[in-house]
XYZ file of C-alpha atoms in Angstrom:
551
model
C -0.563 0.147 0.044
C 1.348 3.337 -1.050
C 1.699 6.008 2.161
C -1.700 8.475 1.768
C -1.420 12.266 0.504
C -3.397 15.070 3.540
C -6.623 15.376 1.259
C -6.101 12.442 -1.647
C -7.751 12.805 -5.303
C -10.982 14.522 -3.520
C -8.529 17.687 -2.316
C -8.072 18.601 -5.409
C -11.275 19.810 -6.052
C -11.380 21.888 -2.212
C -8.197 22.475 -1.590
C -8.142 25.467 -4.381
C -11.368 27.243 -2.709
C -9.693 27.312 0.496
C -6.355 28.798 -0.400
C -8.501 30.994 -1.665
C -10.481 32.213 0.252
C -7.861 31.580 3.182
C -5.930 34.427 0.841
C -9.446 36.582 1.017
C -9.292 35.990 4.646
C -6.261 37.536 4.723
C -6.736 40.042 2.774
C -10.176 41.539 4.883
C -7.787 41.037 8.383
C -4.712 42.436 6.722
C -8.242 45.216 5.752
C -9.466 46.015 8.837
C -6.613 46.918 10.755
C -5.000 48.949 8.802
C -8.456 51.116 7.834
C -8.693 51.632 11.785
C -6.322 54.103 11.563
C -6.542 55.423 8.128
C -8.285 58.975 8.375
C -11.645 59.671 6.046
C -14.642 61.171 6.067
C -17.407 58.591 6.358
C -20.978 59.651 5.107
C -22.980 60.918 6.050
C -26.885 59.393 5.436
C -30.683 61.579 5.319
C -33.130 60.303 7.563
C -34.505 58.549 4.332
C -31.337 57.386 3.898
C -30.297 58.767 0.555
C -26.420 60.177 1.043
C -25.680 63.621 2.251
C -22.212 63.511 2.009
C -20.237 60.406 0.771
C -17.681 58.693 1.798
C -14.411 60.200 0.725
C -11.106 58.681 1.002
C -8.090 60.356 2.469
C -4.718 58.918 3.238
C -2.675 58.622 6.510
C -2.588 62.280 8.534
C 0.340 61.734 10.158
C 3.304 59.246 9.561
C 2.466 56.986 12.696
C -0.779 56.666 11.268
C 0.850 53.958 8.578
C 3.896 52.764 10.605
C 2.318 50.247 12.541
C 0.001 48.918 9.710
C 3.460 48.928 6.808
C 5.489 46.604 9.930
C 2.292 44.026 10.854
C 1.860 44.267 6.782
C 5.936 43.465 6.046
C 6.452 40.614 8.472
C 3.178 38.904 6.958
C 4.750 39.622 3.579
C 7.909 38.546 5.265
C 6.583 35.173 6.389
C 5.460 34.289 4.232
C 8.043 34.633 2.109
C 10.236 32.774 4.422
C 8.189 29.691 4.563
C 6.841 29.128 0.907
C 9.419 30.964 -1.366
C 11.994 28.960 -1.244
C 15.778 29.578 -2.772
C 14.467 32.220 -4.407
C 14.451 34.825 -1.869
C 14.447 38.922 -1.652
C 17.336 38.614 1.163
C 18.716 35.819 -0.896
C 18.579 38.973 -4.610
C 20.625 40.682 -1.807
C 22.574 38.918 -0.319
C 24.190 37.101 -4.471
C 25.683 41.013 -5.271
C 27.978 40.804 -2.611
C 26.602 43.382 0.284
C 28.054 42.261 3.742
C 25.415 40.462 6.325
C 24.062 43.570 8.348
C 23.085 45.793 5.295
C 21.181 42.526 3.508
C 19.031 42.286 6.631
C 19.153 46.597 6.196
C 17.844 46.076 3.138
C 14.920 43.612 3.192
C 13.622 44.848 6.183
C 13.434 48.382 4.789
C 11.510 46.618 1.464
C 9.190 44.556 3.183
C 7.874 47.558 5.186
C 8.422 50.137 2.379
C 5.705 47.833 0.380
C 4.487 47.281 3.622
C 3.454 50.605 3.634
C 2.501 50.814 0.706
C -0.268 48.088 0.726
C -1.078 49.390 3.825
C -2.017 53.054 2.225
C -3.962 50.904 -0.321
C -6.070 49.212 2.223
C -6.822 52.076 3.900
C -8.470 53.884 1.247
C -11.577 51.814 0.689
C -14.202 51.696 3.874
C -14.511 49.312 6.438
C -16.750 47.558 6.337
C -16.108 46.087 2.492
C -13.074 44.433 4.509
C -15.908 42.692 6.893
C -17.507 41.983 4.652
C -14.995 40.056 2.595
C -13.796 38.649 5.772
C -16.927 37.320 6.356
C -17.773 35.421 3.147
C -14.311 34.024 2.991
C -14.730 32.797 6.236
C -18.144 31.345 5.988
C -16.497 29.971 2.341
C -13.854 27.599 4.391
C -15.832 26.777 7.016
C -18.797 25.239 4.294
C -15.497 23.924 1.991
C -14.396 22.247 5.394
C -17.916 20.307 5.853
C -18.739 19.537 2.770
C -15.141 17.564 2.462
C -16.091 16.407 5.701
C -19.001 15.070 4.368
C -18.004 13.313 1.221
C -14.864 11.634 3.099
C -17.083 9.413 4.838
C -18.543 7.382 2.039
C -15.434 7.491 0.081
C -12.610 4.662 -0.350
C -9.512 3.901 1.607
C -7.580 7.048 1.115
C -9.679 8.773 -1.154
C -9.908 11.169 1.104
C -6.126 11.420 2.488
C -5.486 11.359 5.878
C -6.858 14.368 6.405
C -10.659 12.841 5.157
C -9.793 9.034 7.164
C -9.256 11.263 10.632
C -12.670 12.154 9.799
C -14.169 8.528 9.303
C -12.892 8.423 12.677
C -14.485 10.890 13.750
C -17.591 10.520 13.007
C -19.094 9.822 16.489
C -18.000 12.908 17.223
C -19.606 14.467 14.772
C -23.070 12.897 14.858
C -23.039 13.445 18.406
C -21.943 17.023 18.613
C -24.260 17.630 15.572
C -27.038 16.184 17.823
C -26.472 18.175 20.875
C -26.582 21.580 19.487
C -29.746 21.253 17.317
C -31.652 19.813 20.694
C -30.400 23.190 22.743
C -31.160 25.708 19.790
C -33.944 24.359 19.349
C -34.888 24.481 23.533
C -32.563 27.420 24.079
C -35.025 29.740 25.639
C -35.496 26.995 28.376
C -31.945 26.428 29.044
C -31.439 29.383 31.023
C -27.413 31.106 30.768
C -26.845 27.872 28.575
C -29.681 28.754 26.281
C -28.298 31.379 26.286
C -24.762 30.715 25.015
C -25.725 29.373 22.133
C -26.892 33.373 20.982
C -23.031 34.513 21.025
C -20.791 33.649 18.424
C -17.772 33.530 20.102
C -19.367 30.670 23.008
C -20.245 29.248 20.105
C -17.285 28.381 18.793
C -15.795 28.465 22.322
C -18.182 25.613 23.323
C -18.412 23.329 20.071
C -14.330 23.286 20.418
C -14.666 22.522 24.517
C -17.561 19.682 23.672
C -15.357 18.769 20.006
C -12.838 17.008 23.470
C -14.334 16.225 25.451
C -15.976 13.733 23.582
C -13.062 12.351 21.674
C -12.119 11.684 25.190
C -15.499 9.550 26.261
C -15.609 7.679 22.881
C -11.792 6.668 22.947
C -11.525 6.237 27.008
C -14.667 4.771 27.779
C -16.002 3.129 25.244
C -12.365 2.175 22.763
C -13.874 4.180 19.641
C -11.784 6.721 17.716
C -8.707 5.121 18.593
C -7.071 2.979 15.678
C -4.089 1.360 17.399
C -3.080 0.842 20.939
C -1.292 4.057 21.828
C 0.907 1.792 23.715
C 1.964 -0.644 21.292
C 5.374 -0.715 19.628
C 4.785 -1.651 15.282
C 8.455 -2.566 13.999
C 9.238 -0.580 11.091
C 7.281 2.307 12.163
C 9.931 4.497 14.172
C 9.672 8.040 13.152
C 7.385 7.206 10.472
C 5.590 9.871 8.668
C 1.780 10.553 8.688
C 0.057 9.062 6.116
C 2.520 5.509 6.393
C 1.556 2.327 6.221
C 2.058 -0.592 8.776
C 3.498 -3.532 8.181
C 0.968 -6.529 6.490
C -0.070 -8.560 9.444
C 0.886 -6.296 12.446
C -2.293 -3.996 12.874
C -5.916 -4.063 12.256
C -5.539 -0.783 10.430
C -3.388 -0.077 8.150
C -1.830 3.291 8.389
C -0.294 4.843 11.162
C -2.858 8.610 10.215
C -0.279 10.755 12.174
C 3.042 9.182 11.949
C 4.943 6.852 14.508
C 6.454 8.346 17.203
C 10.436 8.061 18.571
C 9.265 4.357 19.726
C 6.980 3.449 17.189
C 3.784 3.993 18.474
C 0.570 5.542 16.486
C 0.993 9.757 17.254
C -2.599 9.735 16.503
C -4.419 6.865 18.621
C -2.262 9.113 21.432
C -2.957 12.015 20.975
C -6.256 11.210 20.888
C -6.592 8.784 24.446
C -4.286 12.260 25.691
C -7.832 13.892 25.725
C -9.224 10.951 28.117
C -6.726 11.902 30.634
C -7.463 15.791 30.322
C -11.210 15.597 30.992
C -10.576 12.968 33.728
C -8.704 15.437 35.673
C -8.941 19.368 34.668
C -12.821 19.709 35.541
C -13.461 16.977 38.109
C -10.923 19.112 39.992
C -11.497 22.182 39.366
C -15.232 21.853 40.712
C -13.553 20.043 43.607
C -11.455 23.863 44.136
C -14.094 25.154 43.727
C -16.562 23.560 46.649
C -13.702 24.222 48.718
C -12.875 28.069 48.534
C -17.313 28.352 48.078
C -17.509 26.731 51.412
C -14.948 28.066 52.921
C -15.071 31.494 51.078
C -18.416 32.404 51.420
C -18.832 31.655 55.794
C -15.063 34.050 55.633
C -16.892 36.956 53.747
C -20.179 36.601 55.393
C -19.108 36.880 59.231
C -15.480 38.602 58.735
C -14.031 38.871 62.121
C -11.041 36.547 63.081
C -13.068 33.784 60.771
C -12.067 35.296 58.238
C -8.458 36.776 58.888
C -7.583 32.903 59.273
C -8.779 31.212 56.515
C -7.051 34.482 54.071
C -3.668 34.261 55.555
C -4.108 30.028 55.318
C -4.487 30.689 51.123
C -2.302 33.986 50.969
C 0.447 31.387 52.230
C -0.526 28.991 49.810
C -0.481 31.717 47.300
C 3.568 33.294 48.468
C 4.170 29.471 47.212
C 5.215 29.632 42.562
C 2.635 26.906 41.102
C 4.976 25.013 39.925
C 7.638 24.663 42.357
C 4.501 23.910 44.451
C 3.587 21.463 42.138
C 7.112 19.443 41.605
C 7.409 19.591 45.032
C 4.326 17.636 45.404
C 4.416 15.037 42.856
C 7.845 14.148 43.125
C 8.580 10.685 43.884
C 10.059 11.253 47.353
C 6.969 13.361 48.185
C 4.615 10.753 47.167
C 6.869 7.879 49.238
C 5.849 9.828 52.821
C 1.832 9.309 51.764
C 1.283 13.342 52.069
C -0.940 13.652 48.733
C -2.921 10.680 50.224
C -3.658 12.660 53.361
C -4.456 15.807 51.263
C -6.821 13.860 49.711
C -8.237 12.905 52.835
C -9.207 16.554 53.369
C -9.953 17.937 50.760
C -12.275 15.455 49.129
C -14.924 15.459 52.783
C -15.001 19.063 51.128
C -18.036 17.962 48.346
C -19.738 15.548 50.990
C -19.643 18.973 53.461
C -20.919 21.877 50.751
C -23.952 20.009 49.396
C -25.085 18.156 53.302
C -24.820 22.343 53.889
C -26.779 22.757 50.551
C -29.641 20.229 51.275
C -30.206 21.281 55.381
C -30.102 24.685 54.359
C -32.583 24.148 51.755
C -35.643 21.789 53.064
C -34.917 23.568 56.909
C -38.188 23.835 57.336
C -39.630 19.796 55.789
C -38.278 17.304 57.042
C -38.539 14.878 54.754
C -36.874 15.772 52.191
C -34.128 16.866 54.933
C -33.584 13.984 55.961
C -34.263 12.095 52.911
C -31.244 14.206 50.737
C -28.828 15.202 53.733
C -29.127 11.107 54.576
C -27.837 10.243 50.969
C -25.868 12.451 50.291
C -23.827 11.001 53.501
C -23.913 7.549 52.297
C -23.545 8.100 48.345
C -21.077 10.944 49.459
C -18.706 8.636 52.050
C -18.636 5.403 50.063
C -17.989 7.505 47.418
C -14.781 9.300 49.566
C -13.881 6.099 51.115
C -13.479 4.424 47.849
C -11.421 6.998 45.680
C -8.835 7.811 48.774
C -8.537 4.071 49.769
C -6.367 3.300 47.205
C -3.583 0.181 46.431
C 0.126 1.090 46.943
C -0.982 4.118 50.070
C -0.620 4.919 53.335
C -4.733 4.594 53.305
C -5.971 1.318 51.518
C -7.905 -0.043 53.734
C -11.314 -0.834 51.821
C -12.383 -4.332 50.993
C -12.052 -4.926 47.336
C -15.941 -5.834 47.303
C -17.259 -2.472 48.147
C -14.378 -0.699 46.755
C -15.866 1.815 43.731
C -12.954 2.006 42.064
C -9.131 2.003 41.795
C -7.473 5.458 40.600
C -3.972 5.010 39.837
C -1.319 6.102 42.476
C 0.308 9.525 39.694
C -3.438 10.521 38.631
C -4.651 10.502 42.332
C -1.514 12.659 43.342
C -2.202 14.708 40.196
C -5.503 15.069 41.385
C -4.693 16.504 45.137
C -2.301 19.055 44.134
C -4.359 20.479 41.454
C -6.932 20.982 44.393
C -4.852 22.638 46.577
C -3.209 24.860 44.189
C -6.568 25.678 43.217
C -8.205 26.592 46.158
C -6.974 28.960 47.722
C -7.541 31.222 44.840
C -11.085 30.418 44.459
C -11.456 31.117 47.659
C -10.338 34.709 46.906
C -12.474 35.384 44.084
C -15.628 33.709 46.333
C -14.334 35.589 49.512
C -14.365 39.287 47.422
C -17.781 38.615 45.158
C -19.470 38.073 48.886
C -18.500 40.734 50.101
C -19.753 42.607 47.461
C -22.863 41.058 47.828
C -23.305 40.101 51.003
C -23.980 45.014 51.588
C -27.083 44.434 49.049
C -30.483 44.687 50.130
C -32.063 40.932 49.474
C -29.777 40.071 51.398
C -30.985 41.839 54.535
C -34.505 41.398 53.388
C -33.748 37.497 53.657
C -32.135 38.380 57.185
C -35.487 40.353 57.580
C -37.121 36.960 56.905
C -34.912 35.695 59.745
C -32.951 33.300 57.095
C -30.191 31.263 58.722
C -26.773 32.614 57.087
C -26.347 29.683 55.707
C -29.371 30.121 53.259
C -29.049 33.657 52.407
C -24.698 32.452 51.599
C -26.135 29.514 49.606
C -28.843 30.826 48.382
C -28.928 34.518 48.162
C -25.296 35.563 47.697
C -24.019 32.914 45.386
C -26.877 32.709 42.551
C -25.605 36.095 42.566
C -21.761 35.584 41.866
C -22.292 32.626 39.641
C -21.891 34.966 36.325
C -17.656 35.645 37.871
C -17.781 32.846 39.302
C -19.227 29.843 35.855
C -15.780 32.839 33.717
C -13.537 31.027 36.293
C -14.288 27.951 36.361
C -13.922 27.996 32.355
C -10.672 29.411 32.296
C -9.058 26.887 35.355
C -9.843 23.962 33.616
C -8.041 25.749 30.667
C -5.130 26.533 32.997
C -5.374 23.288 35.152
C -5.333 22.117 31.202
C -1.604 23.558 31.107
C -0.863 22.856 34.122
C -1.260 18.863 33.399
C 0.863 19.017 30.063
C 3.515 20.892 31.971
C 4.205 18.475 34.516
C 3.184 15.607 31.637
C 6.900 17.468 29.576
C 8.581 17.808 32.782
C 8.125 13.704 33.551
C 6.202 13.959 37.005
C 3.057 12.454 38.620
C 2.147 10.571 35.730
C 3.349 7.839 34.053
C 6.302 7.364 31.375
C 4.484 5.991 29.614
C 1.090 7.895 29.662
C -0.070 9.490 26.558
C -0.983 12.331 27.797
C -0.434 15.132 26.020
C 2.297 16.310 28.079
C 4.270 13.778 28.628
C 3.630 13.127 24.012
C 5.081 16.533 23.570
C 8.305 15.702 26.091
C 8.777 12.955 23.751
C 8.642 14.002 20.956
C 10.769 17.109 20.946
C 13.700 15.249 21.567
C 14.000 14.604 17.686
C 11.507 17.456 17.199
C 13.770 19.853 14.004
C 13.788 16.436 11.758
C 10.386 14.838 13.094
C 7.790 17.321 13.969
C 4.962 15.075 14.119
C 5.386 13.622 16.883
C 5.415 16.649 19.104
C 3.377 19.351 16.731
C -0.595 17.179 17.054
C -0.570 16.743 21.091
C 0.654 20.457 21.034
C -1.861 21.519 18.969
C -5.099 19.280 20.554
C -3.812 21.017 23.862
C -3.605 24.258 22.640
C -7.179 24.125 20.511
C -8.816 22.973 24.299
C -7.498 25.703 25.419
C -8.323 28.348 23.251
C -11.667 26.617 23.376
C -11.747 27.146 26.793
C -11.259 30.715 26.710
C -13.784 31.378 24.060
C -16.391 29.557 25.970
C -15.263 31.398 28.957
C -15.982 35.434 26.872
C -18.542 34.115 26.015
C -20.687 33.389 28.854
C -18.845 36.984 30.288
C -21.275 38.337 27.978
C -24.365 36.598 27.823
C -23.520 36.545 31.961
C -23.646 40.759 31.444
C -26.824 40.603 29.762
C -28.330 38.452 32.857
């Protein structure tokens, strides 16, 4: 079998269209950027729509209005020439005349700057709205072409749509899940509160789509063993550092291709990238949720009661925050600290807070309804402590005491240590955010009204103050998941916490960086995955912030 190309035969119809649309998109973006610095007379319209004074372009009123656009445009042109110009470049032409090296660089930079100034000046003579229109329609064309390519790839023969087409086929369960989720959410968005309003924000919807894509990918790969094409830990003879699209030796594997090539240990890069998303999905959101429960449980009473309690809890939070985060992570996950059992004891304390939070929540909500109070509080205590003891009782730790027949799960030691470290490091920051918001909200009239009605302190904190702080907290929750994802990648990159053979993105990037200049694909795939997930979380946070402010 011959190696696959990136787009196969199907790409001959789509690649030129996407290339032209990409050029139009770049022109639109540069034009919109340079138009900001233009000095022009905008058209004036009468109430009926007639033009009283037409739009008149003028040149830049000062030299400063051209300097920044010229520099940016020249840098873009230089980058395009550097990567796609081959051996025929402007700098090479200057060097062939025998000029000194410094003069070659100076003349090259000056030439690109002057060309950039000319292009920027031309762009500034057109209305900014025309570039916005060009950018919008170029983006629509690219999106339509990509979606159509993915759809046609599902019905093409093996290799007909190249590497990208085969990857799109593997992600078919994810595409179906995304379509169903978005369709249901858009239809019922007016009944779904803040989540439904998210679909009124384009930025939030894009971020949500990226995040949910990786969530579905992690679940399908980690739980249902779908999407991946090979065992992420298996080594195939002869596939060491092979480029993307290389066929595997006959009879070695069921799937005949390494879609994104092989790494330095002959493992499938695509399968490790997909499986790495499951590692992130297991740790980052749940650890962030635990950290929020710790921060909320301590931050609300600190702000509400004040006094010595506030002083003591704030001192502890500041004490932890005084350590650099990365250094604190290193200390918690190093083998010497793990052997002392300190992470296990820390987990035994931190994992109590979700139970405390839920018990207080239900107890304050159903304080006057004794039957419901007993049901919810009792159920929380029974189920919560069963999960709690199953979580903290792990093999090869000082707290291994649960019999196997009632132990619900066995968390790998490395994941548990990283999980505890993430909760411990994030909790003080959440505490300070919750405390700051609660200090402001507790002075509001509706809080005073609740106190006048005779409501208890915890009812006021959890059912009056906390709901009105949900906007900033939800935004911070999304951002903190992204921050935790980066921390997990950093730990994996330095080989701390998780096992060395783990397919998490940080470890995979670290494995691939050793031969990065020769074989970039083993490190590039997980790096782009990590970047896209963090970008999606940031966009989702921006969308939620917009909608929470409107709310």
